[in-house]
Structure formats: structure tokens, C-alpha cells
C-alpha positions in Angstrom: 9.1 -23.4 -18.4 6.4 -21.3 -16.9 3.1 -23.1 -16.2 0.0 -22.7 -18.4 -2.5 -20.0 -17.7 -6.1 -20.4 -16.3 -8.7 -20.4 -19.0 -11.9 -18.6 -18.0 -15.1 -20.4 -18.8 -18.2 -18.7 -17.3 -20.0 -21.9 -16.4 -17.0 -23.7 -14.9 -15.8 -20.6 -13.1 -19.2 -20.2 -11.5 -19.0 -23.8 -10.3 -15.5 -23.2 -8.9 -16.8 -20.1 -7.0 -19.7 -22.0 -5.6 -17.4 -24.8 -4.4 -14.9 -22.5 -2.8 -17.7 -20.6 -0.9 -19.5 -23.8 0.2 -16.2 -25.3 1.6 -15.5 -22.2 3.7 -12.3 -21.5 1.7 -12.1 -18.0 3.0 -9.5 -16.1 5.1 -11.5 -16.7 8.2 -12.2 -20.3 7.3 -8.5 -21.2 6.5 -7.3 -19.4 9.6 -9.7 -21.3 11.8 -8.6 -24.6 10.2 -4.8 -23.9 10.5 -4.8 -22.1 13.8 -3.0 -18.9 14.4 0.5 -20.4 14.6 0.4 -22.2 11.3 -1.4 -19.3 9.5 1.3 -16.9 10.7 4.0 -19.3 9.6 2.4 -19.6 6.1 2.4 -15.8 5.8 6.2 -16.1 6.3 6.4 -18.8 3.5 7.0 -21.5 6.1 5.0 -24.6 5.0 5.7 -27.2 7.7 3.1 -26.0 10.4 0.4 -25.8 7.7 1.3 -29.3 6.4 0.9 -30.7 9.9 -2.4 -28.9 10.4 -3.9 -30.2 7.1 -2.3 -33.6 7.0 -4.7 -35.5 9.2 -8.2 -34.2 8.4 -10.7 -34.7 5.7 -11.9 -31.1 5.8 -12.2 -29.9 2.2 -10.4 -26.7 3.2 -7.3 -28.8 4.1 -7.3 -30.4 0.6 -7.5 -27.0 -1.0 -4.7 -25.5 1.1 -2.4 -28.5 0.4 -3.3 -28.3 -3.3 -3.3 -24.6 -4.2 -1.1 -23.0 -1.5 1.5 -25.6 -0.5 1.7 -27.1 -4.0 1.5 -30.7 -2.7 0.0 -33.6 -4.8 -3.4 -34.4 -3.4 -5.4 -37.6 -3.9 -7.9 -37.1 -6.8 -10.7 -38.4 -4.6 -10.0 -35.7 -2.0 -9.9 -33.0 -4.6 -13.2 -34.2 -6.1 -14.8 -34.1 -2.6 -13.5 -30.5 -2.1 -14.7 -29.4 -5.5 -17.9 -31.4 -6.0 -19.6 -29.1 -8.5 -16.5 -28.4 -10.6 -14.9 -31.8 -10.3 -11.3 -32.7 -11.2 -12.2 -32.7 -14.9 -13.5 -29.1 -14.7 -10.4 -28.0 -12.9 -8.3 -29.5 -15.6 -10.4 -27.8 -18.3 -9.9 -24.5 -16.5 -6.2 -24.9 -16.5 -6.0 -25.0 -12.8 -5.2 -28.7 -12.2 -3.2 -31.5 -13.8 -3.5 -35.3 -13.1 -0.4 -37.0 -11.6 -1.0 -40.7 -11.2 -3.8 -41.1 -8.6 -3.2 -37.6 -7.4 -3.8 -34.1 -8.7 -1.4 -31.1 -8.7 -2.2 -27.4 -9.0 -0.9 -25.4 -11.9 -1.5 -22.1 -10.1 -1.7 -20.6 -6.6 -5.3 -20.0 -5.5 -6.0 -18.6 -2.1 -8.6 -16.5 -0.3 -8.3 -12.7 0.3 -10.5 -10.5 2.4 -10.9 -6.9 3.5 -13.7 -4.6 4.8 -16.2 -7.5 5.2 -15.7 -8.8 1.6 -14.2 -12.2 0.7 -12.4 -12.9 -2.6 -10.2 -15.5 -4.2 -6.9 -14.6 -6.0 -5.2 -16.9 -8.5 -1.6 -16.3 -9.4 1.5 -18.3 -10.3 2.8 -20.9 -7.9 5.5 -19.4 -5.7 8.8 -20.7 -4.5 7.0 -22.2 -1.4 5.2 -24.6 -3.8 7.7 -25.2 -6.5 11.0 -25.1 -4.6 12.6 -23.3 -7.5 13.5 -19.6 -8.2 10.8 -17.6 -9.9 10.7 -17.2 -13.6 11.0 -13.7 -15.2 7.3 -13.6 -16.2 6.1 -14.8 -12.7 2.7 -13.3 -11.7 2.7 -12.5 -8.1 -0.3 -13.0 -5.8 -1.2 -11.1 -2.7 2.1 -9.9 -1.1 3.4 -7.4 1.4 3.4 -4.5 -1.1 -0.1 -5.1 -2.4 -1.6 -5.3 1.1 0.3 -2.1 2.1 -1.2 -0.2 -0.9 -4.7 -1.6 -0.2 -4.4 -0.6 3.4 -3.4 3.0 2.6 -5.8 3.7 -0.3 -8.6 6.1 0.6 -11.9 4.4 -0.2 -13.6 7.5 -1.7 -16.6 7.0 -4.0 -15.4 7.0 -7.6 -17.2 6.9 -10.9 -14.0 5.7 -12.6 -11.0 4.1 -11.0 -7.8 2.9 -12.5 -5.3 0.3 -11.4 -1.9 0.8 -13.1 0.3 -2.3 -13.3 -2.5 -4.4 -12.0 -0.7 -7.8 -11.9 -3.2 -10.4 -11.0 -5.7 -7.7 -10.0 -5.5 -7.4 -6.2 -6.0 -3.7 -6.1 -8.9 -3.9 -8.5 -10.7 -6.3 -6.2 -10.6 -3.6 -3.5 -11.6 -0.8 -5.9 -14.8 -2.7 -6.9 -16.2 -2.0 -3.5 -16.4 1.8 -4.0 -15.9 2.5 -7.8 -18.6 2.2 -10.4 -16.1 1.3 -13.2 -12.7 -0.2 -12.8 -10.0 -0.1 -15.5 -6.8 -2.1 -15.1 -3.6 -2.0 -17.2 -0.4 -4.1 -17.4 2.4 -4.7 -19.8 2.5 -8.4 -19.0 0.0 -10.5 -21.0 0.4 -13.3 -18.5 -0.6 -10.9 -15.6 -3.6 -9.7 -17.6 -4.7 -13.4 -18.1 -4.8 -13.8 -14.4 -6.5 -10.5 -13.9 -9.3 -11.6 -16.3 -9.6 -14.9 -14.5 -9.8 -13.3 -11.1 -12.4 -10.8 -12.3 -14.5 -13.7 -13.5 -13.9 -15.8 -10.4 -15.1 -13.0 -8.2 -18.1 -12.1 -10.5 -16.6 -8.7 -11.3 -16.4 -6.8 -14.6 -13.1 -4.9 -15.3 -12.0 -3.0 -18.3 -8.7 -4.9 -18.9 -6.1 -3.1 -21.2 -2.7 -4.1 -22.4 0.2 -1.7 -22.4 2.9 0.0 -20.3 1.8 2.0 -17.2 -0.5 4.9 -18.3 -0.2 4.4 -22.1 -3.5 2.4 -22.5 -5.5 5.2 -21.0 -4.1 8.2 -22.9 -6.4 11.1 -22.8 -8.7 9.6 -20.1 -9.2 10.8 -16.5 -10.2 9.1 -13.4 -11.4 9.9 -9.9 -9.0 7.5 -8.3 -5.7 6.0 -9.6 -3.9 3.3 -7.6 -0.6 1.7 -8.5 1.8 -0.8 -7.0 4.3 -0.2 -9.8 7.4 -2.1 -10.7 9.3 0.1 -8.4 12.3 -2.1 -7.6 15.6 -0.4 -8.5 17.4 -3.1 -10.5 20.8 -3.0 -12.2 20.5 -3.0 -16.0 23.9 -4.9 -16.4 22.3 -8.3 -17.1 23.6 -9.8 -13.8 20.2 -9.6 -12.1 17.1 -11.4 -13.5 14.4 -8.9 -14.5 11.1 -9.9 -13.1 8.1 -8.4 -14.8 6.2 -7.9 -11.5 8.9 -5.7 -9.9 11.2 -4.3 -12.7 9.9 -1.5 -14.9 12.8 -1.6 -17.4 14.2 1.8 -16.5 17.4 2.8 -14.7 17.4 3.9 -11.0 14.1 5.2 -9.7 12.8 6.5 -13.0 9.7 4.4 -13.1 8.2 5.9 -10.0 9.5 9.4 -10.9 7.8 9.3 -14.3 4.6 8.0 -12.8 4.5 10.8 -10.2 5.2 13.4 -12.9 2.5 12.2 -15.4 -0.3 10.7 -13.4 -1.9 14.2 -12.8 -2.9 14.2 -16.5 -5.2 11.4 -15.7 -6.9 12.8 -12.6 -10.2 14.6 -12.6 -10.3 17.8 -10.5 -10.3 16.5 -6.9 -9.1 13.1 -8.1 -6.5 11.2 -6.1 -3.6 8.9 -7.0 -2.2 6.4 -4.4 1.1 4.9 -5.2 4.0 2.9 -3.7 7.5 3.7 -4.6 11.3 3.6 -4.0 13.5 6.6 -4.4 17.3 6.9 -4.4 19.0 9.4 -2.1 22.4 10.4 -3.6 25.1 11.3 -1.1 24.8 14.9 0.1 21.1 15.1 -0.5 17.9 14.2 1.3 14.9 12.1 0.3 12.6 15.2 0.5 14.8 17.0 -2.0 14.7 14.0 -4.3 11.0 13.5 -4.2 10.4 17.2 -4.1 12.1 17.6 -7.5 9.7 15.0 -8.9 6.7 17.1 -7.7 7.9 20.4 -9.0 5.7 21.7 -11.8 3.1 19.0 -11.5 0.5 21.2 -10.0 -0.6 18.4 -7.7 -1.1 18.3 -4.0 1.4 15.8 -2.5 1.4 13.9 0.8 4.4 11.5 0.8 5.1 9.3 3.8 8.5 7.5 3.9 8.1 4.3 5.8 11.5 2.6 5.5 15.1 3.5 4.6 17.8 0.9 3.5 21.4 1.3 2.7 22.5 -0.2 -0.7 23.7 -3.4 0.9 20.4 -4.0 2.7 18.5 -3.2 -0.4 20.6 -5.7 -2.5 20.1 -8.4 0.1 16.3 -7.9 0.2 15.8 -8.1 -3.5 18.4 -10.7 -4.3 16.4 -13.1 -2.0 13.1 -12.0 -3.5 13.4 -14.2 -6.6 14.1 -17.3 -4.6 17.9 -17.2 -4.5 19.8 -17.9 -1.3 22.7 -16.1 0.3 26.3 -17.3 -0.3 25.5 -18.9 -3.6 27.3 -17.9 -6.7 24.2 -16.4 -8.3 23.3 -14.5 -5.1 26.8 -13.0 -4.8 26.8 -12.0 -8.4 23.5 -10.1 -8.0 24.7 -8.6 -4.8 27.8 -7.2 -6.5 25.8 -5.9 -9.4 23.5 -4.0 -7.1 26.4 -2.4 -5.1 28.1 -1.4 -8.4 24.9 0.1 -9.7 24.3 2.2 -6.7 27.9 3.2 -6.5 27.8 4.5 -10.1 25.2 7.0 -9.1 26.7 7.7 -5.6 23.5 6.5 -3.9 23.8 6.5 -0.2 20.3 5.3 0.8 17.1 4.0 -0.7 13.7 5.0 0.6 10.4 3.3 0.5 7.1 4.9 1.0 3.5 5.8 0.1 2.7 8.6 -2.3 -0.7 10.3 -2.2 -1.3 12.9 -4.9 -4.4 15.0 -5.6 -5.4 17.3 -8.4 -6.8 20.5 -6.7 -10.4 21.1 -7.5 -10.0 24.9 -7.0 -7.6 27.5 -8.3 -5.0 27.5 -5.5 -1.4 26.6 -4.7 -1.0 22.9 -4.1 0.0 21.7 -0.7 3.1 19.6 -0.1 3.7 17.4 3.0 6.7 15.0 3.0 7.1 13.1 6.3 9.2 10.3 7.8 6.9 7.8 9.7 8.9 4.6 10.3 6.9 3.3 13.2 3.5 1.4 13.4 0.5 3.2 12.1 -3.2 2.5 12.1 -4.5 -0.5 10.1 -6.1 0.0 7.7 -4.7 3.5 7.0 -7.2 4.4 4.2 -9.8 6.1 6.4 -7.1 8.3 8.0 -5.6 9.1 4.6 -9.0 10.3 3.4 -9.5 12.4 6.5 -6.0 13.7 6.1 -6.5 14.7 2.5 -9.7 16.5 3.4 -8.0 18.3 6.3 -5.0 19.4 4.2 -7.3 20.5 1.4 -9.4 22.7 3.8 -6.2 24.2 5.3 -4.9 24.9 1.8 -8.1 26.7 0.8 -8.4 28.8 4.0 -6.2 31.6 5.4 -5.0 32.0 9.0 -8.0 34.2 9.9 -10.3 31.3 8.9 -8.3 28.9 11.1 -8.7 31.3 14.1 -12.4 31.5 13.5 -12.9 27.8 14.0 -13.9 26.2 17.3 -11.5 23.3 17.2 -11.8 20.2 19.4 -9.4 17.3 20.2 -10.1 14.1 18.3 -11.5 11.2 20.3 -8.2 9.2 20.1 -6.0 12.1 21.4 -4.5 12.1 24.9 -2.1 14.3 26.7 1.1 13.1 28.4 3.1 14.9 31.0 6.6 14.0 31.9 8.4 15.4 34.9 11.2 14.9 37.4 10.0 13.5 40.8 9.6 16.3 43.3 9.3 19.1 40.7 5.9 20.8 40.7 5.8 21.3 36.9 6.3 18.9 34.0 9.4 19.1 31.9 7.6 17.8 28.7 4.0 17.9 27.7 3.0 15.8 24.6 -0.3 15.6 22.6 -0.4 12.0 21.4 -2.6 10.5 18.7 -3.8 6.9 19.2 -4.8 6.2 15.5 -3.7 7.5 12.1 0.0 8.1 11.9 0.2 8.0 15.7 1.9 11.4 15.8 2.9 13.1 19.0 3.3 16.9 19.2 5.3 18.7 22.0 3.2 21.4 23.7 4.5 24.8 24.9 2.8 26.8 27.6 0.7 28.6 25.0 -0.3 25.5 23.0 -1.0 23.5 26.1 -3.4 26.2 27.3 -4.9 26.2 23.8 -5.5 22.5 23.7 -7.1 22.6 27.2 -9.9 24.7 25.8 -10.3 23.0 22.4 -13.8 21.7 23.2 -15.6 22.6 19.9 -17.3 25.6 21.3 -14.7 28.3 21.9 -13.1 29.7 18.7 -9.3 29.7 18.5 -9.4 33.5 18.1 -11.3 33.9 21.4 -9.0 31.3 23.1 -5.8 33.0 22.0 -7.0 36.4 23.2 -7.8 34.9 26.6 -4.4 33.1 26.8 -2.5 36.2 25.9 -4.2 38.2 28.6 -3.9 35.5 31.2 -0.1 34.9 30.5 0.6 38.6 29.8 1.9 37.9 26.4 1.7 39.8 23.1 -1.5 39.0 21.2 0.1 38.8 17.8 2.8 36.4 19.0 0.3 34.1 20.7 -1.9 34.1 17.5 1.1 33.3 15.3 2.2 30.4 17.5 -1.3 29.1 17.8 -2.0 29.2 14.0 1.2 27.2 13.3 0.3 24.6 15.9 -3.4 24.4 14.8 -2.4 23.8 11.1 0.1 21.1 12.2 -2.3 19.3 14.5 -5.3 19.6 12.2 -3.6 18.2 9.1 -3.2 14.8 10.7 -6.4 14.8 12.7 -5.2 15.5 16.2 -7.6 18.5 16.2 -10.8 18.5 14.2 -13.2 21.3 13.4 -16.1 21.6 15.8 -18.5 22.9 13.1 
């Protein structure tokens, strides 16, 4: 049976917050206690190094890690010393702790989280690491790989109103609070909303918490920023696979993400942005850009979609069959594996993509831009600042014609370098690349014309003047040089390799 839920009590929660802060139970504090090896192992759900690091010290952080992260029984006196203001009795009253003989056990996972100089605490259900059992269908997930990915990619633009769709325990809402005046969160799971309310109280934040599926609780309302780590996992509806509330949206195939992409624009203010994660199926004989492109048709939204990973049906089945705590080569695992393969085969799915979807409602009357790109390699962390710059660059390019592009004095961004590759003994390079150090870490091949253009992108000479000089110097047609230059400038500028000098 699923554990009880935390019970917010303003006075007791304030005491818990004070104790956690006083003990140094922060990301930096716990990492310093465990050391880099044990901290990294814990991120991989391997408990032994952390147990060794916390087993022979009376540091209060050690007691809290053993209690709330590892799920170990901890002597009541140690817990009382680690939570001196709250006390064991206060922890029991909050629904966080339960006595077990002379020891105390945690009823939930509670661990620190941090970003951009802010420290928070996140409560969620105890995971398989602590319980040693598969997850229950109503399990409330804490900070995970998907939630940290979304937080990393979200542009931190100032927002009067921000919305977290499918909030879970409220991880994205914590981040939104740093740059949004009002934060609204929605979820269909009442259990998740109970944790969200507790986490808001624990971090002294005020969220508008609403119950309901996806966007239903905010019908008729608009926001400056919408974020969502939706239940995007593509799960067979045959009954052979457990349906976890945190990952399964109750629809067949990739319909949950498709429907969110197609309807979220109704809830965006002009210039408003939606940042989503998603999976999409790629049926045999099609491409992922065709699939996602169909979702975007008719929405009127700007779209920048970055595919980060591709799996075949077997890889996908293996990943998500393990996710709930089941192990390969068991009867349950093999039954789920088979159900996934049958489900994908029924729709002739050849591959499944995962990526980040950035949507924007245009603030002016213009054609929306669309940019769908494969970026499987490492990118800058966090990506949010680059996403914001990329949105602004793409918006400017969509609002200006080629003449305006030529009238700009472009310059190379500070993180851009040029690479030349040649055969030993040959006087000229075979390949010239413009390489970006940050952002998406793109690299663009340069031709004779674009290499010459980049060499004079100093923020002072306009592209029009530069192309005229290049055409004369190389004895090339003016129009042909300008055409090549404009295409290159638009490509380089959208991802920030070139920036406007004005």
C-alpha cells in the first residue's frame, strides 16, 4: 500500500525548514559530506558508497541522508539531533516519519535541490532505492533526469503568470518562482498535488494549485510562460504494463504530447513561450520532422524542436520496463517487453524520438517560424539562456527581410572559433569550419565566400558592404554572393554564432 502523505502545518514546516538550513542539508553540503564518488553513485541509484560515507559520522547531514534518501532506519536520538527544532514528534505529526522501535524511518523521500544560486528541498515518494520494491501506480516522482533536463532548457524570461502543467511534486514550479510573479500548477494526481502543496510550504512559496488533467484547470486563461514535463511515455494500453501516473497520460501512442502541442497556444499571451518535453513515434517510411511537423500545422505557433535521442522499439521497451523497478529476465519484465513490441508493431513504429519542444505565440502579425533539428551530442548546461537568445534571434529573423539582414553589421560571438583542416603539404585547407563553444555547439562548414564574410564580421562593416567587396575581390556575381551570404547569415544567426553588432 502506498505510504501516507505529508501534512502541511505552517508552524511545523517552518521548523523543518530552519533545521534543514541549519544542518547544511543542501546540494553543496551533501556533496561535500559524501564526496564526489558517493554523490555520483547516488545519482545512479547506487546506495553503497553513500552508506559507507555516512555510516561513521555524527554529522546531522549524514543522519538526514540515511533517513530520507537511503530509506534506512536511523536511531531516534540521531534524528532528534539532526532536527532539533522540529523533533521526532514534529516529523511524525507532519507525516514524514514513523517510529520503529528505538529507530525512526522516513515515510517519504526528502532531498535538497539547487539551481542558479537558489537552494530548495523536494519531498516525494520513497523510490526503489529506499524501499527495494517496484513502484506503485500512484508513485510521485522526485527530481529526475527528465525534470532536470526541462529545467535546464527552460528560458528564464520575466513572467507575470507562469504555468506548470502536470507539476508532479512541483520541481518546475520551484524554478519558475525565481522569475515569475505568479505560478499556477496543475495535475490530475491528487497525491502529486499533496506533495506540491507541501513543497511550496517547505520552500516558503505560494502557488495556485489546481486539480485536473493537463490544461483543463486553466480553461480560458493565458500565461507568459508554460512549462510541462508531461506524462509522455508511450505505454501499451493492453493491461500488460503497469500505468504509472507520473509517466502515463492515458492515451494511445504519442497522443498526449501531440494534443499538448496543438492546444497550448490557446493559453499563451502574445509573445508567450511554452517549453515541453516529449516522445514521438516515427512510423516506417516517415521522418520525425514529418511527424512533429503535422502536430504544428495550423497552430499558428513558432516552433523550435530539438530531437536529443532516438531509440528503436526494443531499446524503448527495455528503458521503460526497468523504470518501474522491474528487472530483466523476470516473467513480469518479459511480459511488459512483449507488450511494448506488440504495441509498436501494431502501428508500424520504426523509431521513437525524445526531445525538447519550444513554442512561441507570435506577438506580431507574421508567418510563424519552424526549426526542427537533430542535436544528439553534448550541449551547454544550462541551456535556458541559449534558448532565450535563440528565440529572440529567430523572432528577429522572422520579422525582418533579407535586405534588413544585409544592413546589419554582424559580428562573431565570443565563443566562436574557426577550424581549418588540410592535407600536409597542401597550401590551402580542404575544410573550414565555424565552431560554437556554447549553446547547441553547432559547427558550420564555410565556403570561400562565407569564410571571407566571417573574416570581416567585426560589428562595424555591414553585410551588404562586405558582400559587395567580396564579389569584387573574387570576381563573382553580386547577386549570387548576396544570396549565399544571406542564407548563411540566417543560419548562423539563429543559433548565435553570429550576433548583431547594433
